[in-house]
PDB file of N, CA and C in Angstrom:
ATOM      1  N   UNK A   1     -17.795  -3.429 -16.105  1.00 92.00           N
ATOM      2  CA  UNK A   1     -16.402  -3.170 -16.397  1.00 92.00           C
ATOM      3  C   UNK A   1     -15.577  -4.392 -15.979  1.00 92.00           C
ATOM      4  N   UNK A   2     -14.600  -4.892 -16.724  1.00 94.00           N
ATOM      5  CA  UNK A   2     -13.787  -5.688 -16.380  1.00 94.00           C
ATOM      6  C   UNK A   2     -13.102  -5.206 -15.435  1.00 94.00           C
ATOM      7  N   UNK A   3     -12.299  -6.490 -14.451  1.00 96.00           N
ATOM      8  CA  UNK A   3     -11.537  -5.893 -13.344  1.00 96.00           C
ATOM      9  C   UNK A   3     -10.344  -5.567 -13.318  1.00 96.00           C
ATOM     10  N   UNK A   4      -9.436  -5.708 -14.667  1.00 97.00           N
ATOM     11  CA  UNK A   4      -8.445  -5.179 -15.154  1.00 97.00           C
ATOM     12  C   UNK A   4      -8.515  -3.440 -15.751  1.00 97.00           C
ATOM     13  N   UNK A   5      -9.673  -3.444 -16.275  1.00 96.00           N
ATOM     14  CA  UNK A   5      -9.663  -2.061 -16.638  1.00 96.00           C
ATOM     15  C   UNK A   5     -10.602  -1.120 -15.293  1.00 96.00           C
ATOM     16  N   UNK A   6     -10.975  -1.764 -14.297  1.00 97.00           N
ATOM     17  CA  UNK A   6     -11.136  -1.138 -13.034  1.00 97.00           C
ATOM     18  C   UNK A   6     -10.173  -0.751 -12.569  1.00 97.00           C
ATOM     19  N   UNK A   7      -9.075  -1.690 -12.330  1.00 97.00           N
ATOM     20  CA  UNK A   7      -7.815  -1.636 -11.189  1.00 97.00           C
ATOM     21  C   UNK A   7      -7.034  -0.351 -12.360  1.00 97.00           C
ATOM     22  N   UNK A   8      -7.156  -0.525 -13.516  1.00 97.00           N
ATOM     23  CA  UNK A   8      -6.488   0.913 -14.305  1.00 97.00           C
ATOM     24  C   UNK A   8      -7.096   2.049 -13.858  1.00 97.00           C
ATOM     25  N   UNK A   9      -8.576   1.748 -13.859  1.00 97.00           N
ATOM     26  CA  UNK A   9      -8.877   3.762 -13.461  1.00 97.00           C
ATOM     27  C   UNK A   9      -8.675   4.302 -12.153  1.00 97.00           C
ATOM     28  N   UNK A  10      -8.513   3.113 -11.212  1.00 98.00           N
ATOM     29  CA  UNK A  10      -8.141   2.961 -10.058  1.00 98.00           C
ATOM     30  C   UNK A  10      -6.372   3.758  -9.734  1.00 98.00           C
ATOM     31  N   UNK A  11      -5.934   3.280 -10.074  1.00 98.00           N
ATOM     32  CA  UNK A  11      -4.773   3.393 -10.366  1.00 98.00           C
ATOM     33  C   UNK A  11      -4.466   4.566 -10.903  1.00 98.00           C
ATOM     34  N   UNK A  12      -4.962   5.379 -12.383  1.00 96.00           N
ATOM     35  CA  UNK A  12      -4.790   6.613 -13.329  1.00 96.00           C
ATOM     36  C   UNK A  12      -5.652   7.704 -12.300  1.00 96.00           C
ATOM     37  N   UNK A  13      -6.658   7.001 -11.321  1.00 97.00           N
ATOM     38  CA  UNK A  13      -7.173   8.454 -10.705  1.00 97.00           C
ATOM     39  C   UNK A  13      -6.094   8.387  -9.158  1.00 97.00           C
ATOM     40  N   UNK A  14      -5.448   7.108  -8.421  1.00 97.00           N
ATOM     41  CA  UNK A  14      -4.690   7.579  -7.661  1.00 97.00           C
ATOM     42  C   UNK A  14      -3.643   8.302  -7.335  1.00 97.00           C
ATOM     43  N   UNK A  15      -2.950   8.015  -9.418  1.00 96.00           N
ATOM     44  CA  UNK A  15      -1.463   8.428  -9.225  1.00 96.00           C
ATOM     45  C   UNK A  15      -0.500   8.493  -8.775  1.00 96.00           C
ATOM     46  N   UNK A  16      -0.163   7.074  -8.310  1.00 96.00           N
ATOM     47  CA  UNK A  16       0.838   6.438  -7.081  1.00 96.00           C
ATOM     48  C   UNK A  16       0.292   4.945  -7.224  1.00 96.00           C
ATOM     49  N   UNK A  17       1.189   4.194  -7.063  1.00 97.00           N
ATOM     50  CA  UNK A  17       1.189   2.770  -6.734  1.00 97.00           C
ATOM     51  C   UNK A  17       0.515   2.277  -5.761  1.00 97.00           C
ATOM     52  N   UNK A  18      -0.550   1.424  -5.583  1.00 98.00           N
ATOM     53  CA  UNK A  18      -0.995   0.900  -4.388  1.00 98.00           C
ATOM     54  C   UNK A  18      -0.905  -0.623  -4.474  1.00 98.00           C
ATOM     55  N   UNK A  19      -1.788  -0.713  -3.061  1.00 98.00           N
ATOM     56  CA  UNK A  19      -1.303  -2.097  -2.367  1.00 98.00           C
ATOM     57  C   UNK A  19      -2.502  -2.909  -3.485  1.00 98.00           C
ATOM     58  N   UNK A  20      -2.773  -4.418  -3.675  1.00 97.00           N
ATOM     59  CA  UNK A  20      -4.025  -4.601  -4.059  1.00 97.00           C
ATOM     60  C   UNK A  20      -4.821  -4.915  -3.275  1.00 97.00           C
ATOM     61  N   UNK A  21      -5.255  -4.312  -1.763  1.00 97.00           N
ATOM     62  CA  UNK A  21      -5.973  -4.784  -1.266  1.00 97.00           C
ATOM     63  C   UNK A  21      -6.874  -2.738  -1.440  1.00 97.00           C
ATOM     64  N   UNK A  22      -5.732  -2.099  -0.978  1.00 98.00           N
ATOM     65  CA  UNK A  22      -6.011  -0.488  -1.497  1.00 98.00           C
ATOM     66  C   UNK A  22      -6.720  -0.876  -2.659  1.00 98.00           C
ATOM     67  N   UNK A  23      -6.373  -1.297  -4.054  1.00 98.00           N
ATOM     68  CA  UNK A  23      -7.149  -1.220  -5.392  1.00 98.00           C
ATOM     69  C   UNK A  23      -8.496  -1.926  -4.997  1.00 98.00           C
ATOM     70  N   UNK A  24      -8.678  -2.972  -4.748  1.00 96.00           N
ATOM     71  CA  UNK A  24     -10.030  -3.922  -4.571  1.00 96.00           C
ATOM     72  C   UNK A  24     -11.017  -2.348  -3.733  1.00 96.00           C
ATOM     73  N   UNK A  25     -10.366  -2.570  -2.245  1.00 95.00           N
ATOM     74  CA  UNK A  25     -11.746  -1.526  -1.769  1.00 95.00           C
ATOM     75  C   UNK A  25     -11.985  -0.151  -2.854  1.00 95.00           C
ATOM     76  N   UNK A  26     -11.312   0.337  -3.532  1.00 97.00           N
ATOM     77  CA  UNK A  26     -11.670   1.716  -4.552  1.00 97.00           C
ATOM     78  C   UNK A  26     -12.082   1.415  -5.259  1.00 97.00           C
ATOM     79  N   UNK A  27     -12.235   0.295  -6.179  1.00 96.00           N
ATOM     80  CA  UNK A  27     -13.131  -0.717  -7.214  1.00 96.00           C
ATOM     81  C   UNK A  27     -14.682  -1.138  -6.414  1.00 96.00           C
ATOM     82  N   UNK A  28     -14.745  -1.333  -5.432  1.00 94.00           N
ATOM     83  CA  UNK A  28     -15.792  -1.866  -4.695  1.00 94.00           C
ATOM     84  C   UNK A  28     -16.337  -0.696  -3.954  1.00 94.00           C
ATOM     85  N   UNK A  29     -16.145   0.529  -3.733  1.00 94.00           N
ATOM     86  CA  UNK A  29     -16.262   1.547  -3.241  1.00 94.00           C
ATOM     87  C   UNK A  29     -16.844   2.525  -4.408  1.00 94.00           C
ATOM     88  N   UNK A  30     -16.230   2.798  -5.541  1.00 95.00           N
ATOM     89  CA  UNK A  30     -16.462   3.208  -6.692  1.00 95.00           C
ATOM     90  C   UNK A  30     -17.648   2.597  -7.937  1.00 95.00           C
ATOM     91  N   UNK A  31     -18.153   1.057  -7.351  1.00 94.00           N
ATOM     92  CA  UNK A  31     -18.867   0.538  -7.937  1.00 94.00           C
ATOM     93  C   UNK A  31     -18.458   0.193  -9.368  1.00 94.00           C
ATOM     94  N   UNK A  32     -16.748   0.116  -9.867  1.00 95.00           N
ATOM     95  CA  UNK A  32     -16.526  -0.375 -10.809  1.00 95.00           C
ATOM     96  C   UNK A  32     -16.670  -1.437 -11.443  1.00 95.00           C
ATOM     97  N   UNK A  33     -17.219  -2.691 -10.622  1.00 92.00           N
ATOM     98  CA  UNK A  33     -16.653  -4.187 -10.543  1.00 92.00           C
ATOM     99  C   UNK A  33     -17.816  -4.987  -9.802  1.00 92.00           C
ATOM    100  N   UNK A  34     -18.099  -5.773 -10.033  1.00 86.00           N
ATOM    101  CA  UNK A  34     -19.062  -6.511  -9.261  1.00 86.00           C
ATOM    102  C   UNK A  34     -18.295  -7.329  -8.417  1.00 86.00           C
ATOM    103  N   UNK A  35     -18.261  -7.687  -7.110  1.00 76.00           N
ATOM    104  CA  UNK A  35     -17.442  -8.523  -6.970  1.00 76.00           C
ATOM    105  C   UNK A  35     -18.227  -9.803  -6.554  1.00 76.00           C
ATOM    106  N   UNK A  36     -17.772 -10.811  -7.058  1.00 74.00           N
ATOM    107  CA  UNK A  36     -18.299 -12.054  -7.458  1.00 74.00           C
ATOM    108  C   UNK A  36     -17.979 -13.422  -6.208  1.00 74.00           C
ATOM    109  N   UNK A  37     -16.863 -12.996  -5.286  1.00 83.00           N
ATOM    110  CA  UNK A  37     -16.558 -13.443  -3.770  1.00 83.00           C
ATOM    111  C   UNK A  37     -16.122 -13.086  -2.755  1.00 83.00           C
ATOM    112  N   UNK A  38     -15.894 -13.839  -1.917  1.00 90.00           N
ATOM    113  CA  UNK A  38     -15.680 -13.541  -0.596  1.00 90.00           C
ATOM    114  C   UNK A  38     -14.836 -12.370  -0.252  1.00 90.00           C
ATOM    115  N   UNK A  39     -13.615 -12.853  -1.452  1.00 93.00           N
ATOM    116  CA  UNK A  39     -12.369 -12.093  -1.076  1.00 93.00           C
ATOM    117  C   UNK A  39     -12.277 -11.320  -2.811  1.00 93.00           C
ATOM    118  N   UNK A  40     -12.605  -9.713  -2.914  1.00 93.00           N
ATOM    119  CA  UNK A  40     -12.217  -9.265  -3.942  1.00 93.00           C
ATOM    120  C   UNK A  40     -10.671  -9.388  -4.217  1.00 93.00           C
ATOM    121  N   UNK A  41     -10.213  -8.882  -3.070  1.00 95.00           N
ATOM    122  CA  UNK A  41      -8.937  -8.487  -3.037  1.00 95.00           C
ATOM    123  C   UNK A  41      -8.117  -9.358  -3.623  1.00 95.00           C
ATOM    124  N   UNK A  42      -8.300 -10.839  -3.131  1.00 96.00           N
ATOM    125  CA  UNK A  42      -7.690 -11.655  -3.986  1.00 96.00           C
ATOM    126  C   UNK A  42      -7.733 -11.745  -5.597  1.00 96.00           C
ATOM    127  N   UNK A  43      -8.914 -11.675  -5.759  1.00 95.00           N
ATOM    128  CA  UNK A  43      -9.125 -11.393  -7.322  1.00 95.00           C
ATOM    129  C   UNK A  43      -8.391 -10.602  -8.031  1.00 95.00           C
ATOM    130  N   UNK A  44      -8.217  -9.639  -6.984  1.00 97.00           N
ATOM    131  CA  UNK A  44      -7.362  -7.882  -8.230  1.00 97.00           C
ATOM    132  C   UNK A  44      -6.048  -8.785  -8.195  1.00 97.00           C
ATOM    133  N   UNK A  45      -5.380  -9.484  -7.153  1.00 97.00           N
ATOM    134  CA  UNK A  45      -4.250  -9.668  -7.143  1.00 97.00           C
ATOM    135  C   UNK A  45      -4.094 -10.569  -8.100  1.00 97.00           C
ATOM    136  N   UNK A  46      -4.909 -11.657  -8.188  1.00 96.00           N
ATOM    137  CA  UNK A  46      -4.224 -12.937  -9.435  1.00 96.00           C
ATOM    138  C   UNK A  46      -4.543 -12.185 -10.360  1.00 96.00           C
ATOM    139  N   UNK A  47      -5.369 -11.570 -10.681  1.00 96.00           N
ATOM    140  CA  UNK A  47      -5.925 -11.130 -11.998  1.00 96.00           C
ATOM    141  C   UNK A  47      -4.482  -9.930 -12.382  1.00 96.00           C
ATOM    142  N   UNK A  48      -4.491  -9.401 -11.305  1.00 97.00           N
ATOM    143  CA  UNK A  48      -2.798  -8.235 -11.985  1.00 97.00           C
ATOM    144  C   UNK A  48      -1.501  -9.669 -12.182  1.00 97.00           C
ATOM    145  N   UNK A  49      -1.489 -10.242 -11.312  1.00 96.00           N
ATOM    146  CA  UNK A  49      -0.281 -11.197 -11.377  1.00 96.00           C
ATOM    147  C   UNK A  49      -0.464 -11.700 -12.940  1.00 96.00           C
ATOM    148  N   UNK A  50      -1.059 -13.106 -12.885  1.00 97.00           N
ATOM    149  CA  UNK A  50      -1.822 -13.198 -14.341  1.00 97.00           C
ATOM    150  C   UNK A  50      -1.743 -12.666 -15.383  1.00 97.00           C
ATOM    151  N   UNK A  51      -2.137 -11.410 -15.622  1.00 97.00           N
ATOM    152  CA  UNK A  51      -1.850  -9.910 -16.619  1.00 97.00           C
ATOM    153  C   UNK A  51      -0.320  -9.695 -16.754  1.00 97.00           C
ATOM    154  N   UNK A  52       0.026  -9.615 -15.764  1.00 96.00           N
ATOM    155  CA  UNK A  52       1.899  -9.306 -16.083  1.00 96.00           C
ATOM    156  C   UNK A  52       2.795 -11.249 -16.089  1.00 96.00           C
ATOM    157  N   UNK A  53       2.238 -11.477 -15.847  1.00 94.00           N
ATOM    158  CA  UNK A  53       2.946 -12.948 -16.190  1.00 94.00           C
ATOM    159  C   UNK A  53       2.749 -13.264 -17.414  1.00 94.00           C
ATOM    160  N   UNK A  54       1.419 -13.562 -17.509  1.00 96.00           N
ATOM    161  CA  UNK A  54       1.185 -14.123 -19.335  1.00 96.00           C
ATOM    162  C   UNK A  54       0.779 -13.201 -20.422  1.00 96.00           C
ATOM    163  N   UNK A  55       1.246 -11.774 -20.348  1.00 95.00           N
ATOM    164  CA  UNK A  55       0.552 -11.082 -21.032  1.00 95.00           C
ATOM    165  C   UNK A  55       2.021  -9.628 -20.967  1.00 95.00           C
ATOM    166  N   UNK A  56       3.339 -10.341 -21.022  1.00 90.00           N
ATOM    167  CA  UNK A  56       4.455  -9.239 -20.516  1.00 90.00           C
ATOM    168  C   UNK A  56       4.413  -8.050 -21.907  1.00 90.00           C
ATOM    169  N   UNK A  57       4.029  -8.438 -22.621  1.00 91.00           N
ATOM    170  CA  UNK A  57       4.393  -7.493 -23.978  1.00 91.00           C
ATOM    171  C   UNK A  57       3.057  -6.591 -23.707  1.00 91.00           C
ATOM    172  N   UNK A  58       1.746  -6.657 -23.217  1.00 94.00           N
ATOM    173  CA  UNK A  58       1.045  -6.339 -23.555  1.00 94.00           C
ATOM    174  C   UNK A  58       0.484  -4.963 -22.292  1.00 94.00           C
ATOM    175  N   UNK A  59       0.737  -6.048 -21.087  1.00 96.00           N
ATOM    176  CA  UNK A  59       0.248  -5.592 -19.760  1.00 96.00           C
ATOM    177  C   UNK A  59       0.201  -4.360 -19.507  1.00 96.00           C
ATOM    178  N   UNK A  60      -0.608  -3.626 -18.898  1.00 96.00           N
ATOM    179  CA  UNK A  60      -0.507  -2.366 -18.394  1.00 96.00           C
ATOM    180  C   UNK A  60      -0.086  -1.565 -16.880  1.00 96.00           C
ATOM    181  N   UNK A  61       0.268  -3.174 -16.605  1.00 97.00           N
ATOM    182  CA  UNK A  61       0.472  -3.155 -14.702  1.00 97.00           C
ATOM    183  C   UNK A  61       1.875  -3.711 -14.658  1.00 97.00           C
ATOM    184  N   UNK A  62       2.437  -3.150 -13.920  1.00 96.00           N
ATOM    185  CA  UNK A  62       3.548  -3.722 -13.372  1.00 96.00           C
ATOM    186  C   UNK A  62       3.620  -3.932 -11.712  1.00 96.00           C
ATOM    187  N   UNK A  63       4.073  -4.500 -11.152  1.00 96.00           N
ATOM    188  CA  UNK A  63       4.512  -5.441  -9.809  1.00 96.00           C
ATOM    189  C   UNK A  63       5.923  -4.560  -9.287  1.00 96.00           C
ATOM    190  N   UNK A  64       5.800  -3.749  -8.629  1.00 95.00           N
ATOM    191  CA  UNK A  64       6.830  -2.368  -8.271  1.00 95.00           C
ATOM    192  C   UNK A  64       7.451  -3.142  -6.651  1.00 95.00           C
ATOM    193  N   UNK A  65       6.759  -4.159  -5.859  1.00 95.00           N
ATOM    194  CA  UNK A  65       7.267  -4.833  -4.558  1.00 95.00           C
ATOM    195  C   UNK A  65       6.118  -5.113  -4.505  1.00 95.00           C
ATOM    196  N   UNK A  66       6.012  -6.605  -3.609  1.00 95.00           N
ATOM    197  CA  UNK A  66       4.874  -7.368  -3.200  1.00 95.00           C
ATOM    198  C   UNK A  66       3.918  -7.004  -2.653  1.00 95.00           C
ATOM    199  N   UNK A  67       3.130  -7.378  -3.848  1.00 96.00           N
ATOM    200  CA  UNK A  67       1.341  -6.967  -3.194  1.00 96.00           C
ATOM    201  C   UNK A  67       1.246  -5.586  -3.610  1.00 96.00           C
ATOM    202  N   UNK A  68       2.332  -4.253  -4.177  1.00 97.00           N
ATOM    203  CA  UNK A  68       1.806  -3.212  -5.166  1.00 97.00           C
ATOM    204  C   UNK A  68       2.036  -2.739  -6.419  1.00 97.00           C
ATOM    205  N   UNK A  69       1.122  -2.637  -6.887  1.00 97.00           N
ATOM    206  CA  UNK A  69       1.160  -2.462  -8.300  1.00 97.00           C
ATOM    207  C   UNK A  69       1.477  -0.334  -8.943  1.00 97.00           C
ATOM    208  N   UNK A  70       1.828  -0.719  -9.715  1.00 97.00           N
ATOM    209  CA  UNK A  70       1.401   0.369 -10.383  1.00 97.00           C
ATOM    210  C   UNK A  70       1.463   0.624 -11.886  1.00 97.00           C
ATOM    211  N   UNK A  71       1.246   1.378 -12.616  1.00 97.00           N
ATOM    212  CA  UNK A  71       0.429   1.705 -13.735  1.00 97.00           C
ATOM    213  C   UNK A  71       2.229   1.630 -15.276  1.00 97.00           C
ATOM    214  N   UNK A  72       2.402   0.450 -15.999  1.00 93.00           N
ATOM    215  CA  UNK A  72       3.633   0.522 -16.770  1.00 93.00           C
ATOM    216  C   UNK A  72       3.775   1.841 -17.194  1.00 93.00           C
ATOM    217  N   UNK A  73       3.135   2.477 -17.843  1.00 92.00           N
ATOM    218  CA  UNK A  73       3.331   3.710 -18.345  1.00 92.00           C
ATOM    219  C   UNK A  73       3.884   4.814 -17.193  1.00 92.00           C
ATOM    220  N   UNK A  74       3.542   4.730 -16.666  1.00 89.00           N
ATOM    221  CA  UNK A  74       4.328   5.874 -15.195  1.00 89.00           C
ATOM    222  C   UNK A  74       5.949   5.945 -15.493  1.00 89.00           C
ATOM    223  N   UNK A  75       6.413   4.215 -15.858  1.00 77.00           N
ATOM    224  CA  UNK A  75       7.631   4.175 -15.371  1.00 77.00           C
ATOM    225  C   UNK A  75       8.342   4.507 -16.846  1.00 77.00           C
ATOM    226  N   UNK A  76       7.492   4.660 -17.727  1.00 67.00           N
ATOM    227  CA  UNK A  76       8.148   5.348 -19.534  1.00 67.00           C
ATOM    228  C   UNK A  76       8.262   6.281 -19.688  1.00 67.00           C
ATOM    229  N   UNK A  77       7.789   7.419 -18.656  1.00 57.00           N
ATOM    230  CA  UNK A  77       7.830   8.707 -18.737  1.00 57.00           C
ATOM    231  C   UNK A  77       6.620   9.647 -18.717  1.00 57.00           C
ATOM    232  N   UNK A  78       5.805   9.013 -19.014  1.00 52.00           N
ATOM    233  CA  UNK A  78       4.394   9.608 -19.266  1.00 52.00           C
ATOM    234  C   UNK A  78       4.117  10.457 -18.307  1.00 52.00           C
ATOM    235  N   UNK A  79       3.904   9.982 -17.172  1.00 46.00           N
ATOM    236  CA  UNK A  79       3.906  10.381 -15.737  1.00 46.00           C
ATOM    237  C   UNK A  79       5.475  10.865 -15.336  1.00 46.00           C
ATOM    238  N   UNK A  80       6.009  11.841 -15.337  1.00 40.00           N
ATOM    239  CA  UNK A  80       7.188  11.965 -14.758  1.00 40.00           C
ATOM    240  C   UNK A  80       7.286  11.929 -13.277  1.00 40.00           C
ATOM    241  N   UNK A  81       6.288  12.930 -12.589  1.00 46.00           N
ATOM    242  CA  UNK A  81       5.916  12.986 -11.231  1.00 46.00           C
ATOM    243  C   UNK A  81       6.361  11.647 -10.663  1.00 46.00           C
ATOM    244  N   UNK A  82       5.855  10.572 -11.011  1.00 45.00           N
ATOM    245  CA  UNK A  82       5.911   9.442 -10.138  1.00 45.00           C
ATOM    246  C   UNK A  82       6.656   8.690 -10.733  1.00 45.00           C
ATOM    247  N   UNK A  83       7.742   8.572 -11.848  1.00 43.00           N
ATOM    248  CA  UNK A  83       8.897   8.001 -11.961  1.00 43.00           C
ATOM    249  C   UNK A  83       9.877   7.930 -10.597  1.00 43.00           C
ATOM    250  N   UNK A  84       9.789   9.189  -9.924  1.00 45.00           N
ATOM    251  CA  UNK A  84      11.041   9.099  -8.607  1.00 45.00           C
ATOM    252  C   UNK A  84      10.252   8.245  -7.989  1.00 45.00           C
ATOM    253  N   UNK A  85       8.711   8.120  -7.609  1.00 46.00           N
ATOM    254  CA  UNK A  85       8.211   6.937  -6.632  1.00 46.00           C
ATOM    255  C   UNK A  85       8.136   5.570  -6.968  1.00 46.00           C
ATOM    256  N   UNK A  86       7.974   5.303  -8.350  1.00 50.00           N
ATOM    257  CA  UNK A  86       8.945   3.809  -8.829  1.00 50.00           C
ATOM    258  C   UNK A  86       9.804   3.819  -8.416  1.00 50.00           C
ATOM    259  N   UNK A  87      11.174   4.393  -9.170  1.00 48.00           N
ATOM    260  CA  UNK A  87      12.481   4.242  -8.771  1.00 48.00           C
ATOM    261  C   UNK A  87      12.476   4.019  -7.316  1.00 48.00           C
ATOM    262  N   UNK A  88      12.201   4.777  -6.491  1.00 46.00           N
ATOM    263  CA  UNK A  88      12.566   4.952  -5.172  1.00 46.00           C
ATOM    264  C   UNK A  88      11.917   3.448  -4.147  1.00 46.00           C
ATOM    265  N   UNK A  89      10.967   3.061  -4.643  1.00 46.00           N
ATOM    266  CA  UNK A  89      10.113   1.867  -4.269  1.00 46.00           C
ATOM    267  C   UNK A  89      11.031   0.547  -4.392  1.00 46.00           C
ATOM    268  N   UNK A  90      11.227   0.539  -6.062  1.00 48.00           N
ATOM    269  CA  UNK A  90      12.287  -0.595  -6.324  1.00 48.00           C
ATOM    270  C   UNK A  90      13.516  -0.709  -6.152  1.00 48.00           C
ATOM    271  N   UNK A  91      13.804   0.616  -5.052  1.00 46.00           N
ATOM    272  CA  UNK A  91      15.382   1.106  -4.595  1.00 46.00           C
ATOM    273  C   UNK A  91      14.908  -0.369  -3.404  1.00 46.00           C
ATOM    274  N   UNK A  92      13.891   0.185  -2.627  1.00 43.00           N
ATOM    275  CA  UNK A  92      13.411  -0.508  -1.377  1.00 43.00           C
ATOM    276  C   UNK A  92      13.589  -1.624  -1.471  1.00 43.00           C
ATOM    277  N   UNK A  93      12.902  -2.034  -2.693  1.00 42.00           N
ATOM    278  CA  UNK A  93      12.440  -3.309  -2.846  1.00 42.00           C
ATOM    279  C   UNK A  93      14.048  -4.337  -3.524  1.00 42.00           C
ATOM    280  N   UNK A  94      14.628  -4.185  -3.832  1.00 46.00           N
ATOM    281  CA  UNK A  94      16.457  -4.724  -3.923  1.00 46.00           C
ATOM    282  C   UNK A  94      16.745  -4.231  -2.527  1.00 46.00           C
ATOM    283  N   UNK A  95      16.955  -3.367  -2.569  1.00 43.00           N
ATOM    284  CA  UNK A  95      18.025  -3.602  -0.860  1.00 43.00           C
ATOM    285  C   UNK A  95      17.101  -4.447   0.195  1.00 43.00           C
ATOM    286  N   UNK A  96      16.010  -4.702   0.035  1.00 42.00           N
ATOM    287  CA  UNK A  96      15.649  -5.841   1.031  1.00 42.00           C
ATOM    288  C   UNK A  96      15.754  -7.668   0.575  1.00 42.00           C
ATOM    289  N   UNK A  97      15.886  -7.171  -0.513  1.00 42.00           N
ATOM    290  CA  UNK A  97      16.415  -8.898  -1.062  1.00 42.00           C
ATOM    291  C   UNK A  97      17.600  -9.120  -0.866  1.00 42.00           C
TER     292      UNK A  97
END
């Protein structure tokens, strides 16, 4: 499995935003992903950064405050449940800038 569509099932079975160091161990725990160095964790992270930088029309991840991700579709409605935990995250995440 690629490690983009890991960090998704990761993500669609947590149902809440996590950190990417949270996504790496549930990918590596779950046996989704081979991990190929030292540091997975780093990997999920450029690889989500990466994905939502050069890929904005397409991406399936969004960057909710540094270092967690969660799933674009949550925040369209799909997921209503966890629309208030976006919102409420990126409330956090402006009033500390």
């Amino acid at each position: 499995m690629k490690i983009l569509d890991a960090v998704a099932v990761v993500l669609d079975e947590a149902n809440e935003p996590l950190h990417y160091k949270e996504i790496a161990q549930r990918i590596i725990e779950k046996k989704l992903w081979q991990k190929k160095g030292k540091t997975p964790h780093a990997s999920v992270n450029a690889a989500l950064s990466v994905d939502i930088t050069d890929f904005k029309e397409t991406t399936r991840f969004q960057r909710i405050k540094p270092g967690t991700y969660a799933l674009l579709e949550w925040d369209k409605g799909t997921r209503p449940g966890n629309s208030s935990i976006l919102q409420s995250s990126k409330k956090k995440t402006q009033r500390m800038s």
